[in-house]
Amino acid sequence: MSQTVADLRVERKPKLSETVVAAIRKQLLAGEIPPGQKLPTEGQLTEAFGVSRTVIREALAKLAADGLVEARQGAGVFVSEHISTTFGVLAADMGAKDSVALNVLEVRLAIEIESAGLAAIRRNAAQEAAIQEAFFEFERLLLASQPTGPADLAFHRAIASATNNPFYVEMLDVLGRRAIPCDVTSPWSTELVQSDEYQRGLQREHLVILNAISAGDAEAAREAMRTHLAHSQQRYRERLQARQAYYANSLKAASTE
Amino acid sequence: MSQTVADLRVERKPKLSETVVAAIRKQLLAGEIPPGQKLPTEGQLTEAFGVSRTVIREALAKLAADGLVEARQGAGVFVSEHISTTFGVLAADMGAKDSVALNVLEVRLAIEIESAGLAAIRRNAAQEAAIQEAFFEFERLLLASQPTGPADLAFHRAIASATNNPFYVEMLDVLGRRAIPCDVTSPWSTELVQSDEYQRGLQREHLVILNAISAGDAEAAREAMRTHLAHSQQRYRERLQARQAYYANSLKAASTE
DNA sequence: ATTATGTAGTTGTATGATGACTTTCGGAAG
DNA sequence: CTTCCGAAAGTCATCATACAACTACATAAT
């Protein structure tokens, strides 16, 4: 049997509750609702999201399982105390400075290396499918010459999700917002970032990670992720130097003019 | 009688779905349904447990969130393949808070492993001395039969500091506040934690880490830290179970009174 | 002022129905 | 006989509604 072809056919089914979970989680991590405060009632959320109360309840149950919120019968659903404060402080500290960005990237490296190893051990079929889907989405965008940044982020996020430890995802969300290797919105994102060769290299590294996770080899997955992020670090440094050189040149050009 | 103080006890309202979750989880742990196999349908479970489908669905959603099962629309609910490695099996009877603590501890594990590796490479003389100092301080306190918790924390903190990346220290502070393996202030910190043999084991593991960092061997440092924290995880689980047993006993004693 | 009580609001549970998807099985075509 | 196709049954996902249990707050009674 040729299962290779069948493996490529991975169509994911996003459950409604999952999208609601993602939306609410985003708001909670952004600190839009202070800890200890009461969330909107299930009825209000039902109207806001345009889904039935069943979906809302399932989403809230998932968030409660993750420890982000806790429901009290008759009173309401409340934001847990410890979570938001934990990550809110970190997020506040991370300014837009590049020196900070490099350090943050290094912390993110630690998180992702371990999450890759755990994902290799704990992933289930659906989670593995999600990782594959992100990989092929990257491939598709690359062939279509479209920005691949979101797919790259989705790839790493799917891996974190496959650890079945919600904190890895939250950490990645908080850290990733500051230091994304493929941030195409950055002002100094020149053709270097979007070059085909550059992104091909990314995909090669992604493939090694994907294979290791699929094979359930934690050690190999960690090592693959380590080299991948180490390379990302290197590329990031090069881009910083390139920008620095650019400024230096423009400065010199201005002085000679 | 002043029941207000006694309200702190674990007289929470057990939701029906939680009961069902515990029952199914126990069956899964017992291996009554082999991995990859299909669970009874929601309808069958409603009859078996005598509750509504709402409760069954919520219970299954919680189990799916823990990574124990996965539901495929139109097909059924199946036992996940990699059960033994997830935290779900540990969270059998413990509350949500303990489960969160274990997850946080796992994230801290990722941070510390990498920080050990970086410390081995980047440490300067003063930082290496600080690590050694913390190590010997632990030794001194141990011989003096005094609490070693602070020294243990200082040891890990010195390593994080030796990475020359301030975020590692900050990260450790934030996470450590939640789940400190050597929290002597905990009510369930019995003689198990303070036993000489227990702390001797800690020191042996510390020594391996210290040697690797001094030798500048990043790989060895990471591996040593990994085993150290993995053991800490194991000890933490045992203490949670011990506390659980303690509460069960006190409850039984209260009922016979 | 304090206590008791009621009332509205919220979450927890039950029930029924419908849509979407998967599997299975039988029949038709080759 | 084998292969392909489609109908049908089984199952989860979602929706809608209703009631029960509980909480918080306002109100009334002492």
Coordinates of C-alpha atoms (C1' of nucleotides) in Angstrom, one line a residue:
Chain A
M1 CA 0.0 0.0 0.0
S2 CA 1.2 3.5 -0.8
Q3 CA 0.5 5.4 2.3
T4 CA 2.8 8.2 1.3
V5 CA 0.2 9.8 -0.8
A6 CA -2.5 9.2 1.7
D7 CA -0.3 10.9 4.3
L8 CA -0.2 14.0 2.2
R9 CA -4.0 14.2 2.2
V10 CA -4.5 15.9 5.5
E11 CA -7.5 18.1 5.7
R12 CA -8.1 19.5 9.2
K13 CA -11.5 20.2 10.6
P14 CA -11.5 23.3 12.8
K15 CA -14.2 22.8 15.4
L16 CA -16.2 25.8 16.2
S17 CA -15.3 25.6 19.9
E18 CA -11.6 25.7 19.0
T19 CA -11.9 29.0 17.2
V20 CA -13.8 30.4 20.1
V21 CA -11.1 29.1 22.5
A22 CA -8.4 30.7 20.4
A23 CA -10.2 34.1 20.3
I24 CA -10.9 34.2 24.1
R25 CA -7.4 32.9 24.9
K26 CA -5.9 35.7 22.8
Q27 CA -8.0 38.3 24.7
L28 CA -7.0 36.8 28.0
L29 CA -3.3 36.8 27.2
A30 CA -3.5 40.3 26.0
G31 CA -4.8 41.2 29.4
E32 CA -8.1 42.7 28.2
I33 CA -9.8 41.2 31.1
P34 CA -7.9 41.7 34.4
P35 CA -7.4 38.6 36.6
G36 CA -10.2 37.8 39.1
Q37 CA -12.6 39.7 36.9
K38 CA -15.8 38.1 35.5
L39 CA -16.1 37.2 31.9
P40 CA -19.2 38.0 29.9
T41 CA -22.0 35.5 30.6
E42 CA -22.5 32.5 28.4
G43 CA -25.5 34.2 26.9
Q44 CA -23.5 37.3 25.9
L45 CA -20.7 35.2 24.5
T46 CA -23.3 33.3 22.5
E47 CA -24.5 36.5 20.9
A48 CA -21.0 37.9 20.5
F49 CA -19.6 34.9 18.6
G50 CA -22.9 33.9 16.9
V51 CA -22.7 30.3 18.0
S52 CA -24.9 28.2 20.3
R53 CA -24.4 28.0 24.0
T54 CA -23.1 24.5 23.6
V55 CA -20.1 25.7 21.7
I56 CA -19.4 28.5 24.2
R57 CA -19.7 26.0 27.1
E58 CA -17.3 23.6 25.5
A59 CA -14.8 26.5 24.8
L60 CA -15.0 27.7 28.4
A61 CA -14.6 24.1 29.7
K62 CA -11.4 23.8 27.6
L63 CA -10.1 27.1 29.0
A64 CA -10.9 26.0 32.5
A65 CA -9.0 22.8 31.9
D66 CA -6.1 24.9 30.9
G67 CA -6.3 26.8 34.1
L68 CA -7.0 30.1 32.4
V69 CA -10.5 30.6 33.8
E70 CA -12.7 29.0 36.5
A71 CA -16.5 28.8 36.5
R72 CA -18.6 29.2 39.7
Q73 CA -22.1 28.1 39.4
G74 CA -24.6 30.9 39.9
A75 CA -21.9 33.5 39.9
G76 CA -20.1 33.4 36.5
V77 CA -16.8 32.6 34.9
F78 CA -13.7 34.4 36.2
V79 CA -10.2 34.9 35.0
S80 CA -7.6 32.9 37.0
E81 CA -5.3 35.0 39.1
H82 CA -1.9 33.6 38.4
I83 CA -1.8 33.2 34.6
S84 CA -2.2 36.6 33.2
T85 CA 0.0 38.2 35.7
T86 CA 2.8 35.7 35.0
F87 CA 2.9 36.4 31.3
G88 CA 1.7 39.9 31.4
V89 CA 4.8 41.0 33.3
L90 CA 7.1 39.4 30.8
A91 CA 5.3 40.8 27.8
A92 CA 5.5 44.3 29.3
D93 CA 9.2 44.0 29.7
M94 CA 9.9 43.2 26.2
G95 CA 10.4 46.4 24.3
A96 CA 11.2 46.7 20.7
K97 CA 14.9 46.9 21.2
D98 CA 17.0 44.5 19.1
S99 CA 19.3 43.5 21.9
V100 CA 16.3 42.5 23.9
A101 CA 14.9 40.7 20.9
L102 CA 17.9 38.5 20.6
N103 CA 17.7 37.5 24.2
V104 CA 14.0 36.8 23.9
L105 CA 14.7 34.7 20.8
E106 CA 17.1 32.7 22.9
V107 CA 14.5 32.0 25.5
R108 CA 12.1 31.1 22.9
L109 CA 14.8 28.7 21.6
A110 CA 14.8 26.9 24.9
I111 CA 11.0 26.6 24.9
E112 CA 10.7 25.3 21.4
I113 CA 13.5 22.8 21.6
E114 CA 11.9 21.1 24.5
S115 CA 8.4 21.4 23.0
A116 CA 9.7 19.6 19.9
G117 CA 11.0 16.8 22.0
L118 CA 7.7 16.5 23.9
A119 CA 5.7 16.7 20.8
A120 CA 7.6 13.8 19.3
I121 CA 6.5 11.7 22.3
R122 CA 3.0 12.9 23.1
R123 CA 1.5 14.0 19.8
N124 CA -1.7 12.4 18.6
A125 CA -2.9 11.9 15.1
A126 CA -4.8 15.1 14.8
Q127 CA -1.9 17.2 16.2
E128 CA 0.5 15.5 13.8
A129 CA -1.9 16.3 11.0
A130 CA -1.9 20.0 12.1
I131 CA 1.9 20.2 12.0
Q132 CA 1.9 18.6 8.5
E133 CA -0.8 20.9 7.3
A134 CA 1.2 23.9 8.4
F135 CA 4.3 22.5 6.6
F136 CA 2.4 22.0 3.4
E137 CA 0.8 25.4 3.7
F138 CA 4.3 26.9 3.9
E139 CA 5.2 24.9 0.7
R140 CA 2.1 26.1 -1.1
L141 CA 2.7 29.8 -0.2
L142 CA 6.3 29.4 -1.2
L143 CA 5.4 28.1 -4.6
A144 CA 2.8 30.8 -5.0
S145 CA 5.4 33.5 -4.0
Q146 CA 3.3 34.7 -1.2
P147 CA 4.4 35.7 2.3
T148 CA 5.2 32.6 4.3
G149 CA 5.4 34.2 7.7
P150 CA 2.0 33.1 9.0
A151 CA 2.6 29.5 8.0
D152 CA 5.9 29.4 9.7
L153 CA 4.4 30.7 12.9
A154 CA 1.6 28.1 12.5
F155 CA 4.1 25.4 12.2
H156 CA 5.9 26.2 15.4
R157 CA 2.6 26.8 17.1
A158 CA 1.2 23.4 16.1
I159 CA 4.3 21.8 17.6
A160 CA 3.9 23.6 20.8
S161 CA 0.2 22.5 20.8
A162 CA 1.2 18.9 20.3
T163 CA 2.9 18.8 23.7
N164 CA -0.5 18.8 25.3
N165 CA 0.9 21.3 27.7
P166 CA -1.1 24.6 27.2
F167 CA 1.6 26.7 28.7
Y168 CA 4.0 26.0 25.9
V169 CA 1.5 27.5 23.5
E170 CA 1.0 30.5 25.7
M171 CA 4.7 31.1 26.1
L172 CA 5.1 30.9 22.4
D173 CA 2.3 33.4 21.9
V174 CA 3.8 35.8 24.3
L175 CA 7.4 35.5 23.1
G176 CA 6.6 35.0 19.4
R177 CA 4.8 38.3 19.1
R178 CA 8.1 40.0 19.8
A179 CA 10.6 38.0 17.9
I180 CA 9.4 36.2 14.8
P181 CA 12.3 35.2 12.6
C182 CA 10.2 35.7 9.5
D183 CA 8.5 38.9 10.4
V184 CA 7.8 40.3 7.0
T185 CA 6.3 43.4 8.5
S186 CA 9.7 44.6 9.9
P187 CA 11.0 47.7 8.3
W188 CA 14.3 46.1 7.4
S189 CA 12.8 43.0 5.8
T190 CA 14.5 43.2 2.5
E191 CA 14.8 40.7 -0.3
L192 CA 17.0 38.7 1.9
V193 CA 14.2 37.4 3.9
Q194 CA 11.9 36.7 1.0
S195 CA 14.5 35.1 -1.2
D196 CA 13.6 31.7 -2.4
E197 CA 16.8 30.2 -1.3
Y198 CA 16.3 31.5 2.2
Q199 CA 12.9 30.0 2.5
R200 CA 13.9 26.8 0.9
G201 CA 16.5 26.4 3.7
L202 CA 13.8 27.0 6.2
Q203 CA 11.6 24.3 4.7
R204 CA 14.5 21.8 4.6
E205 CA 15.0 22.3 8.4
H206 CA 11.3 22.1 9.0
L207 CA 11.2 18.8 7.2
V208 CA 13.8 17.3 9.4
I209 CA 11.8 18.4 12.5
L210 CA 8.6 17.1 11.0
N211 CA 10.2 13.7 10.3
A212 CA 11.6 13.4 13.7
I213 CA 8.3 14.2 15.4
S214 CA 6.4 11.8 13.1
A215 CA 9.0 9.1 14.0
G216 CA 8.5 9.8 17.7
D217 CA 12.2 10.4 18.1
A218 CA 12.4 13.0 20.9
E219 CA 16.2 13.4 20.8
A220 CA 16.2 13.9 17.1
A221 CA 13.4 16.3 17.2
R222 CA 15.2 18.4 19.8
E223 CA 18.4 18.4 17.9
A224 CA 16.6 19.3 14.6
M225 CA 14.8 22.2 16.3
R226 CA 18.0 23.3 18.0
T227 CA 19.8 23.6 14.6
H228 CA 16.8 25.2 13.1
L229 CA 16.6 28.0 15.7
A230 CA 20.3 28.4 15.9
H231 CA 20.3 29.1 12.2
S232 CA 17.4 31.5 12.7
Q233 CA 19.4 33.3 15.3
Q234 CA 22.3 33.5 12.9
R235 CA 20.1 34.9 10.2
Y236 CA 18.6 37.4 12.5
R237 CA 22.1 38.6 13.5
E238 CA 23.0 39.0 9.9
R239 CA 19.9 41.0 9.2
L240 CA 20.7 43.3 12.1
Q241 CA 24.2 43.8 10.7
A242 CA 22.8 44.4 7.2
R243 CA 20.5 47.0 8.5
Q244 CA 23.4 48.5 10.5
A245 CA 25.5 48.6 7.3
Y246 CA 22.7 50.1 5.4
Y247 CA 22.4 53.0 7.9
A248 CA 26.1 53.4 7.9
N249 CA 26.1 53.7 4.1
S250 CA 23.3 56.1 4.0
L251 CA 25.0 58.2 6.6
K252 CA 28.2 58.2 4.6
A253 CA 26.3 59.0 1.4
A254 CA 24.7 61.9 3.1
S255 CA 27.9 63.3 4.3
T256 CA 29.7 63.1 1.0
E257 CA 26.8 64.6 -0.8
Chain B
M1 CA -20.0 25.8 65.7
S2 CA -17.9 28.1 63.6
Q3 CA -17.9 26.4 60.2
T4 CA -16.5 29.4 58.5
V5 CA -12.9 28.3 59.0
A6 CA -13.7 24.7 58.1
D7 CA -15.0 25.9 54.8
L8 CA -11.4 25.9 53.6
R9 CA -11.7 22.2 53.3
V10 CA -12.2 20.4 50.1
E11 CA -15.9 20.5 50.2
R12 CA -16.3 21.7 46.7
K13 CA -19.2 20.8 44.5
P14 CA -18.2 17.9 42.3
K15 CA -19.6 18.5 38.9
L16 CA -21.1 15.5 37.3
S17 CA -18.8 15.7 34.4
E18 CA -15.8 15.5 36.7
T19 CA -17.1 12.3 38.2
V20 CA -17.5 10.9 34.7
V21 CA -14.0 12.1 33.8
A22 CA -12.5 10.4 36.8
A23 CA -14.3 7.1 36.1
I24 CA -13.3 7.0 32.4
R25 CA -9.8 8.1 33.2
K26 CA -9.5 5.3 35.7
Q27 CA -10.7 2.8 33.1
L28 CA -8.2 4.1 30.5
L29 CA -5.3 3.9 33.0
A30 CA -6.3 0.3 33.8
G31 CA -5.9 -0.4 30.1
E32 CA -9.5 -1.7 29.8
I33 CA -9.6 -0.1 26.4
P34 CA -6.4 -0.5 24.4
P35 CA -4.9 2.6 22.6
G36 CA -6.3 3.3 19.2
Q37 CA -9.5 1.5 20.1
K38 CA -12.9 3.1 20.0
L39 CA -14.8 4.1 23.1
P40 CA -18.5 3.4 23.6
T41 CA -20.6 5.9 21.8
E42 CA -22.0 8.9 23.6
G43 CA -25.4 7.3 23.7
Q44 CA -24.1 4.2 25.3
L45 CA -22.1 6.2 27.9
T46 CA -25.2 8.2 28.8
E47 CA -27.0 5.0 29.6
A48 CA -24.0 3.5 31.4
F49 CA -23.5 6.5 33.7
G50 CA -27.1 7.6 33.9
V51 CA -26.4 11.2 32.9
S52 CA -27.3 13.3 29.9
R53 CA -25.3 13.6 26.7
T54 CA -24.3 17.1 27.8
V55 CA -22.3 15.7 30.7
I56 CA -20.8 12.9 28.6
R57 CA -19.7 15.3 25.9
E58 CA -18.2 17.7 28.5
A59 CA -16.3 14.8 30.1
L60 CA -15.0 13.6 26.7
A61 CA -14.0 17.1 25.8
K62 CA -12.0 17.4 29.0
L63 CA -10.3 14.0 28.4
A64 CA -9.5 15.2 24.8
A65 CA -8.0 18.4 26.2
D66 CA -5.7 16.2 28.4
G67 CA -4.7 14.3 25.3
L68 CA -6.1 11.0 26.5
V69 CA -8.7 10.5 23.8
E70 CA -9.5 12.1 20.5
A71 CA -12.9 12.4 18.8
R72 CA -13.4 12.0 15.0
Q73 CA -16.6 13.3 13.7
G74 CA -18.7 10.5 12.3
A75 CA -16.4 7.8 13.4
G76 CA -16.3 7.9 17.2
V77 CA -14.0 8.6 20.1
F78 CA -10.7 6.8 20.2
V79 CA -8.1 6.2 22.9
S80 CA -4.9 8.2 22.1
E81 CA -1.8 6.3 21.2
H82 CA 0.6 8.0 23.5
I83 CA -1.2 7.9 26.8
S84 CA 1.6 6.9 29.1
T85 CA 3.6 10.0 28.5
T86 CA 1.0 12.7 28.9
F87 CA 0.2 14.6 32.1
G88 CA -3.3 13.5 31.8
V89 CA -2.6 10.2 33.4
L90 CA -1.0 11.9 36.4
A91 CA -3.9 14.3 36.9
A92 CA -6.1 11.5 37.8
D93 CA -7.6 12.8 41.0
M94 CA -5.7 16.0 41.6
G95 CA -7.4 19.4 41.2
A96 CA -6.8 21.7 38.4
K97 CA -4.3 23.7 40.3
D98 CA -1.9 20.8 40.8
S99 CA -2.2 19.9 37.2
V100 CA -1.3 23.5 36.3
A101 CA 1.6 23.4 38.6
L102 CA 3.0 20.3 36.9
N103 CA 2.7 22.0 33.5
V104 CA 4.5 25.1 34.7
L105 CA 7.2 22.9 36.2
E106 CA 7.6 21.3 32.8
V107 CA 8.1 24.7 31.1
R108 CA 10.6 25.6 33.8
L109 CA 12.4 22.4 32.9
A110 CA 12.8 23.6 29.3
I111 CA 14.2 27.0 30.5
E112 CA 16.7 25.5 32.9
I113 CA 18.0 22.8 30.6
E114 CA 18.9 25.3 28.0
S115 CA 20.3 27.8 30.6
A116 CA 22.6 25.1 31.9
G117 CA 24.0 24.5 28.4
L118 CA 24.5 28.2 27.8
A119 CA 26.1 28.7 31.2
A120 CA 28.6 26.0 30.4
I121 CA 29.7 28.0 27.3
R122 CA 29.3 31.6 28.5
R123 CA 30.1 31.6 32.2
N124 CA 32.8 33.8 33.4
A125 CA 35.0 33.2 36.4
A126 CA 32.8 35.1 38.8
Q127 CA 29.7 33.4 37.7
E128 CA 31.2 30.0 38.0
A129 CA 32.4 30.9 41.5
A130 CA 28.8 32.0 42.3
I131 CA 27.5 28.6 41.2
Q132 CA 30.1 26.8 43.3
E133 CA 29.4 29.0 46.3
A134 CA 25.7 28.1 46.1
F135 CA 26.7 24.4 45.9
F136 CA 28.9 24.6 49.0
E137 CA 26.3 26.6 50.8
F138 CA 23.9 23.8 50.2
E139 CA 26.5 21.4 51.6
R140 CA 27.0 23.5 54.7
L141 CA 23.3 23.8 55.4
L142 CA 22.9 20.1 54.9
L143 CA 25.6 19.3 57.4
A144 CA 24.1 21.8 59.8
S145 CA 20.7 20.2 59.4
Q146 CA 19.2 23.5 58.3
P147 CA 16.7 24.1 55.5
T148 CA 18.4 23.9 52.2
G149 CA 15.6 25.4 50.0
P150 CA 17.1 28.8 49.6
A151 CA 20.5 27.4 48.6
D152 CA 18.9 25.1 46.1
L153 CA 17.1 28.1 44.6
A154 CA 20.3 30.1 44.6
F155 CA 22.1 27.3 42.8
H156 CA 19.6 27.3 39.9
R157 CA 19.5 31.0 39.9
A158 CA 23.2 31.3 39.6
I159 CA 23.2 29.0 36.6
A160 CA 20.5 31.1 34.9
S161 CA 22.5 34.2 35.7
A162 CA 25.6 32.7 34.1
T163 CA 23.9 32.6 30.7
N164 CA 24.4 36.4 30.6
N165 CA 20.8 36.6 29.3
P166 CA 18.7 38.4 31.9
F167 CA 15.5 36.9 30.7
Y168 CA 16.5 33.5 31.8
V169 CA 16.7 34.8 35.4
E170 CA 13.5 36.7 35.1
M171 CA 11.8 33.7 33.6
L172 CA 13.0 31.5 36.4
D173 CA 11.8 33.9 39.0
V174 CA 8.4 34.1 37.5
L175 CA 8.0 30.4 37.0
G176 CA 9.7 29.4 40.2
R177 CA 7.2 31.4 42.3
R178 CA 4.5 29.0 41.1
A179 CA 6.2 25.6 41.5
I180 CA 9.3 25.4 43.6
P181 CA 10.3 21.8 44.2
C182 CA 11.8 22.7 47.5
D183 CA 9.1 25.0 48.9
V184 CA 9.5 24.5 52.6
T185 CA 6.6 26.7 53.4
S186 CA 4.1 24.2 51.9
P187 CA 1.8 22.5 54.3
W188 CA 2.6 19.1 52.9
S189 CA 6.3 19.5 53.1
T190 CA 6.9 16.6 55.5
E191 CA 10.0 14.9 56.5
L192 CA 10.2 13.3 53.1
V193 CA 11.5 16.6 51.6
Q194 CA 14.0 17.2 54.4
S195 CA 15.3 13.7 54.7
D196 CA 19.0 13.5 54.5
E197 CA 18.9 10.9 51.8
Y198 CA 16.6 13.0 49.6
Q199 CA 18.9 16.0 49.8
R200 CA 22.0 13.9 49.4
G201 CA 20.5 12.8 46.1
L202 CA 19.9 16.4 45.1
Q203 CA 23.6 17.3 45.8
R204 CA 24.9 14.4 43.8
E205 CA 22.8 15.6 40.8
H206 CA 24.0 19.2 41.5
L207 CA 27.5 18.1 41.4
V208 CA 27.2 16.5 38.0
I209 CA 25.7 19.7 36.7
L210 CA 28.4 21.8 38.3
N211 CA 31.2 19.7 36.9
A212 CA 29.8 19.8 33.4
I213 CA 29.5 23.6 33.5
S214 CA 33.0 24.0 34.9
A215 CA 34.2 21.8 32.1
G216 CA 32.5 23.9 29.6
D217 CA 30.6 20.9 28.2
A218 CA 27.2 22.3 27.1
E219 CA 25.8 18.9 26.1
A220 CA 26.7 17.3 29.3
A221 CA 25.4 20.2 31.3
R222 CA 22.0 20.0 29.5
E223 CA 21.8 16.3 30.0
A224 CA 22.7 16.6 33.7
M225 CA 20.1 19.3 34.2
R226 CA 17.5 17.2 32.3
T227 CA 17.9 14.2 34.6
H228 CA 18.0 16.4 37.7
L229 CA 14.7 18.1 36.8
A230 CA 13.1 14.9 35.6
H231 CA 13.8 13.5 39.0
S232 CA 12.4 16.6 40.6
Q233 CA 9.3 16.1 38.6
Q234 CA 9.0 12.6 39.8
R235 CA 9.5 13.7 43.4
Y236 CA 6.9 16.4 43.0
R237 CA 4.4 13.9 41.7
E238 CA 5.0 11.6 44.7
R239 CA 4.5 14.5 47.1
L240 CA 1.2 15.4 45.4
Q241 CA 0.1 11.9 45.8
A242 CA 1.2 11.9 49.4
R243 CA -0.8 15.1 50.1
Q244 CA -3.8 13.5 48.5
A245 CA -3.5 10.5 50.7
Y246 CA -3.2 12.8 53.7
Y247 CA -6.4 14.6 52.9
A248 CA -8.1 11.3 52.3
N249 CA -7.0 10.2 55.8
S250 CA -8.0 13.4 57.5
L251 CA -11.4 13.2 55.8
K252 CA -11.9 9.6 57.0
A253 CA -10.8 10.6 60.5
A254 CA -13.3 13.4 60.5
S255 CA -16.1 11.2 59.5
T256 CA -15.5 8.6 62.2
E257 CA -15.2 11.3 64.8
Chain C
dA1 C1' -28.3 47.8 62.5
dT2 C1' -28.9 43.0 61.8
dT3 C1' -31.2 39.2 60.1
dA4 C1' -34.3 36.9 57.1
dT5 C1' -36.3 36.6 52.6
dG6 C1' -37.2 37.0 48.0
dT7 C1' -35.9 37.8 43.3
dA8 C1' -33.2 38.2 39.2
dG9 C1' -29.2 36.5 37.0
dT10 C1' -25.8 32.7 36.0
dT11 C1' -24.1 28.3 35.5
dG12 C1' -25.2 23.1 35.5
dT13 C1' -28.0 19.5 33.5
dA14 C1' -31.5 17.3 30.6
dT15 C1' -33.8 16.5 26.2
dG16 C1' -34.8 16.5 21.4
dA17 C1' -33.7 17.6 16.8
dT18 C1' -30.8 18.4 12.7
dG19 C1' -26.6 18.5 9.9
dA20 C1' -22.0 16.7 8.7
dC21 C1' -19.1 13.1 8.4
dT22 C1' -17.5 8.1 8.4
dT23 C1' -18.0 3.5 7.9
dT24 C1' -20.1 -0.5 6.1
dC25 C1' -22.4 -3.3 3.0
dG26 C1' -24.7 -4.6 -1.0
dG27 C1' -25.3 -4.3 -5.9
dA28 C1' -23.9 -3.1 -10.5
dA29 C1' -20.3 -2.9 -14.0
dG30 C1' -16.1 -4.7 -15.8
Chain D
dC1 C1' -14.4 -12.9 -9.3
dT2 C1' -12.9 -8.3 -8.7
dT3 C1' -13.6 -3.5 -8.6
dC4 C1' -16.1 0.5 -8.2
dC5 C1' -20.0 3.1 -6.7
dG6 C1' -23.9 4.6 -3.9
dA7 C1' -27.2 4.0 -0.4
dA8 C1' -27.9 3.5 4.4
dA9 C1' -26.9 3.2 9.1
dG10 C1' -24.0 4.9 12.8
dT11 C1' -21.7 8.7 15.1
dC12 C1' -20.1 13.1 16.4
dA13 C1' -21.0 18.4 16.0
dT14 C1' -24.1 21.9 16.6
dC15 C1' -28.4 24.1 17.7
dA16 C1' -32.5 25.2 20.5
dT17 C1' -35.2 25.0 24.6
dA18 C1' -36.3 24.1 29.2
dC19 C1' -35.6 23.4 34.0
dA20 C1' -32.7 22.9 38.3
dA21 C1' -29.2 24.5 41.4
dC22 C1' -26.8 28.1 43.0
dT23 C1' -25.1 33.0 43.9
dA24 C1' -25.3 37.8 44.6
dC25 C1' -27.9 41.7 45.6
dA26 C1' -31.7 44.2 46.9
dT27 C1' -35.6 44.4 50.0
dA28 C1' -38.3 43.8 54.0
dA29 C1' -38.9 42.4 58.8
dT30 C1' -37.3 42.2 63.4

